[in-house]
């Protein structure tokens, strides 16, 4: 396994291990469920860990096998230039017109149209793509600042989080580092846990002030771990019944068609809809991540036919996203896919996956209009 692959495994697996350790030792869940006491034993913790790992392995091998399919790829030296310009465009739009804030009604008129264009180009997905391109250090830094600014205008922490992950990946890809240095990088969050918590507390305070929400800095560790891990949601779903039978039989197909074509052919009531309605209510203005394991556990409690159908549709969409991602270097296709999809996998709200699908389709259309050379793998 090469260094960048180890890094990607680390960013996916480390939050799971830390969250299980925290729950096991404190007797409390994390994040939005931090007031819930829970006794986690080693056997259940191991089962939960496997419940996380197996779907990720399935996706990994699924996209790896699909990589043998003949597609038109776009290895071209202009790739980083085009996507850097697209990111600059989103930055200018955000500076002039703002961004749709989390939990707020979308703007209308010309400004709303421009904001929607920036959102569909998806800066939080462009940055991971540029991470594996031939972009210069200076332009990459500018790209990171644009993504953080975009996230700030959305009153969200997602841009900061994905920027940190991309900086780590960019450093590993563009520097010759040995195993000792790599392991040291993995230990940095633990070594500097004090200053890191202070920084996270400041960021959370800033975000919550913008949203007008109270914030207790004593809960920062639980909030921070809960933000990057959905272990608590999985435990909550496993031990409670949230009317799983109410999930629409063809919600995933309905969501994808509505996102791409703008037409509603099937009911789109998804597990995330039902779960969040039960936990936070209709007018909360925010949502709780189910995560991939929580999503699967929720579906498993319902109709088995619906489970199989929606898993197949989502799997096909994920393969399509993987094949459509334009990469400067094909050996980074899989790690680029998992970095681009990190936030979508963290929430595993099918609407988020549909946005990623729409984004890569839009990217390919733009590349076609830019007359990039295409060739068969």
GROMACS .gro file of N, CA and C in nm, residues 98-216:
model
  357
   98UNK      N    1  -2.258   3.614  -0.206
   98UNK     CA    2  -2.275   3.535  -0.087
   98UNK      C    3  -2.295   3.388  -0.119
   99UNK      N    4  -2.349   3.315  -0.022
   99UNK     CA    5  -2.375   3.171  -0.039
   99UNK      C    6  -2.499   3.136   0.041
  100UNK      N    7  -2.562   3.026   0.002
  100UNK     CA    8  -2.679   2.979   0.076
  100UNK      C    9  -2.634   2.927   0.211
  101UNK      N   10  -2.685   2.989   0.316
  101UNK     CA   11  -2.646   2.952   0.451
  101UNK      C   12  -2.721   2.827   0.497
  102UNK      N   13  -2.653   2.745   0.576
  102UNK     CA   14  -2.712   2.622   0.626
  102UNK      C   15  -2.839   2.653   0.705
  103UNK      N   16  -2.948   2.586   0.670
  103UNK     CA   17  -3.073   2.602   0.743
  103UNK      C   18  -3.155   2.723   0.702
  104UNK      N   19  -3.108   2.797   0.601
  104UNK     CA   20  -3.180   2.917   0.557
  104UNK      C   21  -3.241   2.894   0.419
  105UNK      N   22  -3.344   2.972   0.388
  105UNK     CA   23  -3.410   2.963   0.258
  105UNK      C   24  -3.316   3.014   0.150
  106UNK      N   25  -3.309   2.943   0.037
  106UNK     CA   26  -3.220   2.982  -0.073
  106UNK      C   27  -3.263   3.116  -0.131
  107UNK      N   28  -3.165   3.196  -0.172
  107UNK     CA   29  -3.195   3.325  -0.233
  107UNK      C   30  -3.256   3.306  -0.371
  108UNK      N   31  -3.330   3.407  -0.415
  108UNK     CA   32  -3.394   3.402  -0.546
  108UNK      C   33  -3.336   3.510  -0.636
  109UNK      N   34  -3.387   3.520  -0.757
  109UNK     CA   35  -3.342   3.622  -0.851
  109UNK      C   36  -3.205   3.592  -0.909
  110UNK      N   37  -3.138   3.697  -0.963
  110UNK     CA   38  -3.009   3.678  -1.028
  110UNK      C   39  -2.902   3.633  -0.929
  111UNK      N   40  -2.902   3.692  -0.808
  111UNK     CA   41  -2.803   3.652  -0.708
  111UNK      C   42  -2.822   3.506  -0.670
  112UNK      N   43  -2.948   3.463  -0.658
  112UNK     CA   44  -2.976   3.323  -0.627
  112UNK      C   45  -2.927   3.231  -0.736
  113UNK      N   46  -2.941   3.274  -0.864
  113UNK     CA   47  -2.893   3.195  -0.976
  113UNK      C   48  -2.742   3.180  -0.972
  114UNK      N   49  -2.671   3.289  -0.945
  114UNK     CA   50  -2.525   3.284  -0.939
  114UNK      C   51  -2.477   3.196  -0.823
  115UNK      N   52  -2.544   3.207  -0.710
  115UNK     CA   53  -2.508   3.125  -0.594
  115UNK      C   54  -2.530   2.978  -0.626
  116UNK      N   55  -2.638   2.949  -0.699
  116UNK     CA   56  -2.667   2.811  -0.735
  116UNK      C   57  -2.560   2.756  -0.829
  117UNK      N   58  -2.510   2.840  -0.921
  117UNK     CA   59  -2.404   2.798  -1.012
  117UNK      C   60  -2.279   2.760  -0.933
  118UNK      N   61  -2.241   2.847  -0.837
  118UNK     CA   62  -2.123   2.819  -0.754
  118UNK      C   63  -2.142   2.690  -0.675
  119UNK      N   64  -2.262   2.670  -0.624
  119UNK     CA   65  -2.290   2.550  -0.545
  119UNK      C   66  -2.282   2.424  -0.630
  120UNK      N   67  -2.332   2.431  -0.753
  120UNK     CA   68  -2.331   2.313  -0.841
  120UNK      C   69  -2.189   2.281  -0.889
  121UNK      N   70  -2.105   2.383  -0.905
  121UNK     CA   71  -1.964   2.357  -0.938
  121UNK      C   72  -1.895   2.287  -0.822
  122UNK      N   73  -1.945   2.314  -0.699
  122UNK     CA   74  -1.906   2.241  -0.578
  122UNK      C   75  -1.758   2.261  -0.541
  123UNK      N   76  -1.724   2.376  -0.482
  123UNK     CA   77  -1.585   2.401  -0.440
  123UNK      C   78  -1.528   2.295  -0.348
  124UNK      N   79  -1.614   2.236  -0.262
  124UNK     CA   80  -1.568   2.136  -0.168
  124UNK      C   81  -1.528   2.005  -0.237
  125UNK      N   82  -1.569   1.989  -0.363
  125UNK     CA   83  -1.527   1.873  -0.442
  125UNK      C   84  -1.414   1.910  -0.538
  126UNK      N   85  -1.410   2.036  -0.581
  126UNK     CA   86  -1.301   2.079  -0.671
  126UNK      C   87  -1.167   2.074  -0.600
  127UNK      N   88  -1.163   2.115  -0.473
  127UNK     CA   89  -1.036   2.115  -0.400
  127UNK      C   90  -0.974   1.975  -0.391
  128UNK      N   91  -1.050   1.870  -0.353
  128UNK     CA   92  -0.990   1.736  -0.355
  128UNK      C   93  -0.940   1.694  -0.492
  129UNK      N   94  -1.012   1.736  -0.598
  129UNK     CA   95  -0.967   1.705  -0.733
  129UNK      C   96  -0.834   1.774  -0.763
  130UNK      N   97  -0.823   1.901  -0.727
  130UNK     CA   98  -0.699   1.975  -0.751
  130UNK      C   99  -0.583   1.921  -0.668
  131UNK      N  100  -0.615   1.857  -0.556
  131UNK     CA  101  -0.512   1.801  -0.469
  131UNK      C  102  -0.423   1.702  -0.544
  132UNK      N  103  -0.482   1.632  -0.641
  132UNK     CA  104  -0.409   1.529  -0.716
  132UNK      C  105  -0.375   1.575  -0.857
  133UNK      N  106  -0.375   1.705  -0.880
  133UNK     CA  107  -0.339   1.759  -1.011
  133UNK      C  108  -0.198   1.816  -1.006
  134UNK      N  109  -0.158   1.882  -1.113
  134UNK     CA  110  -0.024   1.942  -1.119
  134UNK      C  111  -0.025   2.087  -1.073
  135UNK      N  112  -0.121   2.124  -0.991
  135UNK     CA  113  -0.134   2.263  -0.947
  135UNK      C  114  -0.013   2.303  -0.862
  136UNK      N  115   0.027   2.429  -0.873
  136UNK     CA  116   0.141   2.479  -0.796
  136UNK      C  117   0.103   2.499  -0.649
  137UNK      N  118   0.206   2.510  -0.563
  137UNK     CA  119   0.181   2.531  -0.421
  137UNK      C  120   0.101   2.659  -0.396
  138UNK      N  121   0.137   2.765  -0.468
  138UNK     CA  122   0.070   2.894  -0.447
  138UNK      C  123  -0.077   2.887  -0.487
  139UNK      N  124  -0.105   2.827  -0.600
  139UNK     CA  125  -0.244   2.816  -0.644
  139UNK      C  126  -0.324   2.722  -0.554
  140UNK      N  127  -0.257   2.619  -0.503
  140UNK     CA  128  -0.327   2.529  -0.411
  140UNK      C  129  -0.365   2.601  -0.283
  141UNK      N  130  -0.276   2.685  -0.233
  141UNK     CA  131  -0.305   2.763  -0.113
  141UNK      C  132  -0.423   2.858  -0.138
  142UNK      N  133  -0.423   2.922  -0.254
  142UNK     CA  134  -0.536   3.009  -0.290
  142UNK      C  135  -0.665   2.928  -0.295
  143UNK      N  136  -0.658   2.808  -0.350
  143UNK     CA  137  -0.775   2.721  -0.358
  143UNK      C  138  -0.829   2.687  -0.220
  144UNK      N  139  -0.739   2.656  -0.127
  144UNK     CA  140  -0.779   2.625   0.011
  144UNK      C  141  -0.850   2.745   0.074
  145UNK      N  142  -0.796   2.864   0.054
  145UNK     CA  143  -0.856   2.985   0.112
  145UNK      C  144  -0.995   3.011   0.054
  146UNK      N  145  -1.011   2.985  -0.075
  146UNK     CA  146  -1.142   3.003  -0.138
  146UNK      C  147  -1.245   2.907  -0.077
  147UNK      N  148  -1.205   2.783  -0.058
  147UNK     CA  149  -1.297   2.683  -0.002
  147UNK      C  150  -1.334   2.719   0.142
  148UNK      N  151  -1.237   2.764   0.220
  148UNK     CA  152  -1.266   2.805   0.358
  148UNK      C  153  -1.360   2.925   0.360
  149UNK      N  154  -1.337   3.020   0.270
  149UNK     CA  155  -1.424   3.138   0.260
  149UNK      C  156  -1.565   3.098   0.219
  150UNK      N  157  -1.575   3.008   0.122
  150UNK     CA  158  -1.706   2.960   0.077
  150UNK      C  159  -1.781   2.893   0.193
  151UNK      N  160  -1.710   2.811   0.269
  151UNK     CA  161  -1.770   2.743   0.383
  151UNK      C  162  -1.810   2.842   0.491
  152UNK      N  163  -1.727   2.943   0.513
  152UNK     CA  164  -1.757   3.047   0.612
  152UNK      C  165  -1.886   3.120   0.575
  153UNK      N  166  -1.903   3.150   0.448
  153UNK     CA  167  -2.023   3.219   0.403
  153UNK      C  168  -2.147   3.130   0.414
  154UNK      N  169  -2.126   2.999   0.415
  154UNK     CA  170  -2.236   2.905   0.434
  154UNK      C  171  -2.266   2.880   0.582
  155UNK      N  172  -2.183   2.938   0.670
  155UNK     CA  173  -2.192   2.913   0.814
  155UNK      C  174  -2.173   2.764   0.842
  156UNK      N  175  -2.072   2.706   0.779
  156UNK     CA  176  -2.048   2.562   0.788
  156UNK      C  177  -1.901   2.537   0.820
  157UNK      N  178  -1.875   2.420   0.880
  157UNK     CA  179  -1.738   2.380   0.908
  157UNK      C  180  -1.682   2.284   0.804
  158UNK      N  181  -1.765   2.244   0.708
  158UNK     CA  182  -1.724   2.141   0.613
  158UNK      C  183  -1.604   2.184   0.530
  159UNK      N  184  -1.599   2.310   0.489
  159UNK     CA  185  -1.488   2.357   0.406
  159UNK      C  186  -1.356   2.354   0.481
  160UNK      N  187  -1.360   2.387   0.610
  160UNK     CA  188  -1.237   2.383   0.691
  160UNK      C  189  -1.189   2.239   0.705
  161UNK      N  190  -1.282   2.149   0.733
  161UNK     CA  191  -1.246   2.009   0.753
  161UNK      C  192  -1.188   1.947   0.626
  162UNK      N  193  -1.255   1.966   0.513
  162UNK     CA  194  -1.206   1.907   0.388
  162UNK      C  195  -1.076   1.972   0.345
  163UNK      N  196  -1.056   2.098   0.379
  163UNK     CA  197  -0.930   2.167   0.346
  163UNK      C  198  -0.814   2.103   0.422
  164UNK      N  199  -0.835   2.072   0.550
  164UNK     CA  200  -0.730   2.008   0.629
  164UNK      C  201  -0.694   1.872   0.569
  165UNK      N  202  -0.795   1.795   0.531
  165UNK     CA  203  -0.769   1.664   0.470
  165UNK      C  204  -0.693   1.679   0.339
  166UNK      N  205  -0.731   1.778   0.259
  166UNK     CA  206  -0.666   1.799   0.129
  166UNK      C  207  -0.522   1.846   0.146
  167UNK      N  208  -0.497   1.930   0.246
  167UNK     CA  209  -0.360   1.977   0.272
  167UNK      C  210  -0.270   1.858   0.305
  168UNK      N  211  -0.320   1.767   0.389
  168UNK     CA  212  -0.243   1.647   0.423
  168UNK      C  213  -0.214   1.562   0.301
  169UNK      N  214  -0.316   1.541   0.217
  169UNK     CA  215  -0.299   1.459   0.096
  169UNK      C  216  -0.202   1.527  -0.001
  170UNK      N  217  -0.217   1.659  -0.018
  170UNK     CA  218  -0.130   1.734  -0.110
  170UNK      C  219   0.016   1.725  -0.067
  171UNK      N  220   0.039   1.736   0.064
  171UNK     CA  221   0.176   1.729   0.116
  171UNK      C  222   0.237   1.591   0.088
  172UNK      N  223   0.160   1.486   0.110
  172UNK     CA  224   0.211   1.350   0.089
  172UNK      C  225   0.239   1.324  -0.058
  173UNK      N  226   0.150   1.369  -0.146
  173UNK     CA  227   0.165   1.346  -0.290
  173UNK      C  228   0.285   1.421  -0.346
  174UNK      N  229   0.311   1.540  -0.294
  174UNK     CA  230   0.412   1.627  -0.354
  174UNK      C  231   0.545   1.629  -0.280
  175UNK      N  232   0.562   1.541  -0.181
  175UNK     CA  233   0.688   1.535  -0.109
  175UNK      C  234   0.730   1.390  -0.089
  176UNK      N  235   0.860   1.368  -0.092
  176UNK     CA  236   0.914   1.235  -0.066
  176UNK      C  237   0.932   1.221   0.085
  177UNK      N  238   0.844   1.144   0.147
  177UNK     CA  239   0.851   1.126   0.292
  177UNK      C  240   0.866   0.977   0.324
  178UNK      N  241   0.937   0.949   0.432
  178UNK     CA  242   0.956   0.810   0.472
  178UNK      C  243   0.845   0.767   0.567
  179UNK      N  244   0.849   0.641   0.608
  179UNK     CA  245   0.744   0.586   0.693
  179UNK      C  246   0.739   0.654   0.830
  180UNK      N  247   0.856   0.691   0.881
  180UNK     CA  248   0.862   0.756   1.012
  180UNK      C  249   0.790   0.891   1.008
  181UNK      N  250   0.819   0.967   0.903
  181UNK     CA  251   0.753   1.098   0.887
  181UNK      C  252   0.603   1.081   0.869
  182UNK      N  253   0.563   0.980   0.792
  182UNK     CA  254   0.421   0.956   0.770
  182UNK      C  255   0.350   0.921   0.901
  183UNK      N  256   0.412   0.833   0.979
  183UNK     CA  257   0.353   0.797   1.108
  183UNK      C  258   0.348   0.916   1.203
  184UNK      N  259   0.449   1.003   1.195
  184UNK     CA  260   0.449   1.123   1.276
  184UNK      C  261   0.332   1.214   1.239
  185UNK      N  262   0.304   1.224   1.109
  185UNK     CA  263   0.191   1.304   1.064
  185UNK      C  264   0.059   1.248   1.120
  186UNK      N  265   0.049   1.116   1.125
  186UNK     CA  266  -0.072   1.053   1.177
  186UNK      C  267  -0.090   1.080   1.326
  187UNK      N  268   0.022   1.099   1.396
  187UNK     CA  269   0.017   1.121   1.541
  187UNK      C  270   0.003   1.269   1.579
  188UNK      N  271   0.015   1.358   1.481
  188UNK     CA  272   0.009   1.501   1.511
  188UNK      C  273  -0.117   1.544   1.587
  189UNK      N  274  -0.236   1.494   1.549
  189UNK     CA  275  -0.355   1.536   1.625
  189UNK      C  276  -0.348   1.501   1.774
  190UNK      N  277  -0.283   1.389   1.808
  190UNK     CA  278  -0.269   1.351   1.948
  190UNK      C  279  -0.160   1.432   2.018
  191UNK      N  280  -0.051   1.458   1.947
  191UNK     CA  281   0.060   1.533   2.005
  191UNK      C  282   0.018   1.676   2.040
  192UNK      N  283  -0.060   1.735   1.951
  192UNK     CA  284  -0.103   1.875   1.971
  192UNK      C  285  -0.252   1.883   2.005
  193UNK      N  286  -0.300   1.790   2.086
  193UNK     CA  287  -0.442   1.783   2.118
  193UNK      C  288  -0.491   1.910   2.189
  194UNK      N  289  -0.407   1.967   2.277
  194UNK     CA  290  -0.447   2.088   2.350
  194UNK      C  291  -0.471   2.207   2.257
  195UNK      N  292  -0.369   2.250   2.180
  195UNK     CA  293  -0.390   2.360   2.086
  195UNK      C  294  -0.497   2.330   1.982
  196UNK      N  295  -0.507   2.202   1.943
  196UNK     CA  296  -0.607   2.165   1.843
  196UNK      C  297  -0.748   2.186   1.897
  197UNK      N  298  -0.771   2.146   2.022
  197UNK     CA  299  -0.903   2.166   2.082
  197UNK      C  300  -0.935   2.314   2.099
  198UNK      N  301  -0.833   2.394   2.131
  198UNK     CA  302  -0.854   2.539   2.142
  198UNK      C  303  -0.896   2.597   2.007
  199UNK      N  304  -0.829   2.551   1.900
  199UNK     CA  305  -0.863   2.599   1.766
  199UNK      C  306  -1.004   2.556   1.727
  200UNK      N  307  -1.037   2.428   1.754
  200UNK     CA  308  -1.170   2.378   1.721
  200UNK      C  309  -1.276   2.454   1.800
  201UNK      N  310  -1.247   2.480   1.927
  201UNK     CA  311  -1.342   2.554   2.010
  201UNK      C  312  -1.367   2.694   1.953
  202UNK      N  313  -1.260   2.758   1.905
  202UNK     CA  314  -1.275   2.891   1.845
  202UNK      C  315  -1.360   2.885   1.720
  203UNK      N  316  -1.336   2.783   1.635
  203UNK     CA  317  -1.411   2.769   1.511
  203UNK      C  318  -1.558   2.742   1.539
  204UNK      N  319  -1.584   2.652   1.635
  204UNK     CA  320  -1.723   2.621   1.672
  204UNK      C  321  -1.793   2.745   1.728
  205UNK      N  322  -1.722   2.819   1.811
  205UNK     CA  323  -1.780   2.940   1.869
  205UNK      C  324  -1.815   3.040   1.760
  206UNK      N  325  -1.724   3.057   1.664
  206UNK     CA  326  -1.748   3.150   1.553
  206UNK      C  327  -1.868   3.106   1.471
  207UNK      N  328  -1.874   2.977   1.440
  207UNK     CA  329  -1.987   2.926   1.360
  207UNK      C  330  -2.119   2.942   1.434
  208UNK      N  331  -2.122   2.906   1.561
  208UNK     CA  332  -2.247   2.912   1.637
  208UNK      C  333  -2.293   3.055   1.662
  209UNK      N  334  -2.197   3.148   1.671
  209UNK     CA  335  -2.234   3.288   1.681
  209UNK      C  336  -2.302   3.335   1.554
  210UNK      N  337  -2.253   3.290   1.439
  210UNK     CA  338  -2.315   3.326   1.312
  210UNK      C  339  -2.454   3.267   1.301
  211UNK      N  340  -2.472   3.147   1.357
  211UNK     CA  341  -2.602   3.081   1.349
  211UNK      C  342  -2.696   3.122   1.463
  212UNK      N  343  -2.641   3.193   1.563
  212UNK     CA  344  -2.723   3.233   1.675
  212UNK      C  345  -2.756   3.118   1.768
  213UNK      N  346  -2.662   3.025   1.784
  213UNK     CA  347  -2.683   2.905   1.865
  213UNK      C  348  -2.588   2.908   1.984
  214UNK      N  349  -2.638   2.866   2.101
  214UNK     CA  350  -2.554   2.862   2.220
  214UNK      C  351  -2.452   2.750   2.208
  215UNK      N  352  -2.336   2.771   2.272
  215UNK     CA  353  -2.228   2.673   2.260
  215UNK      C  354  -2.155   2.661   2.393
  216UNK      N  355  -2.140   2.539   2.442
  216UNK     CA  356  -2.069   2.510   2.565
  216UNK      C  357  -1.932   2.455   2.530
   0.00000   0.00000   0.00000
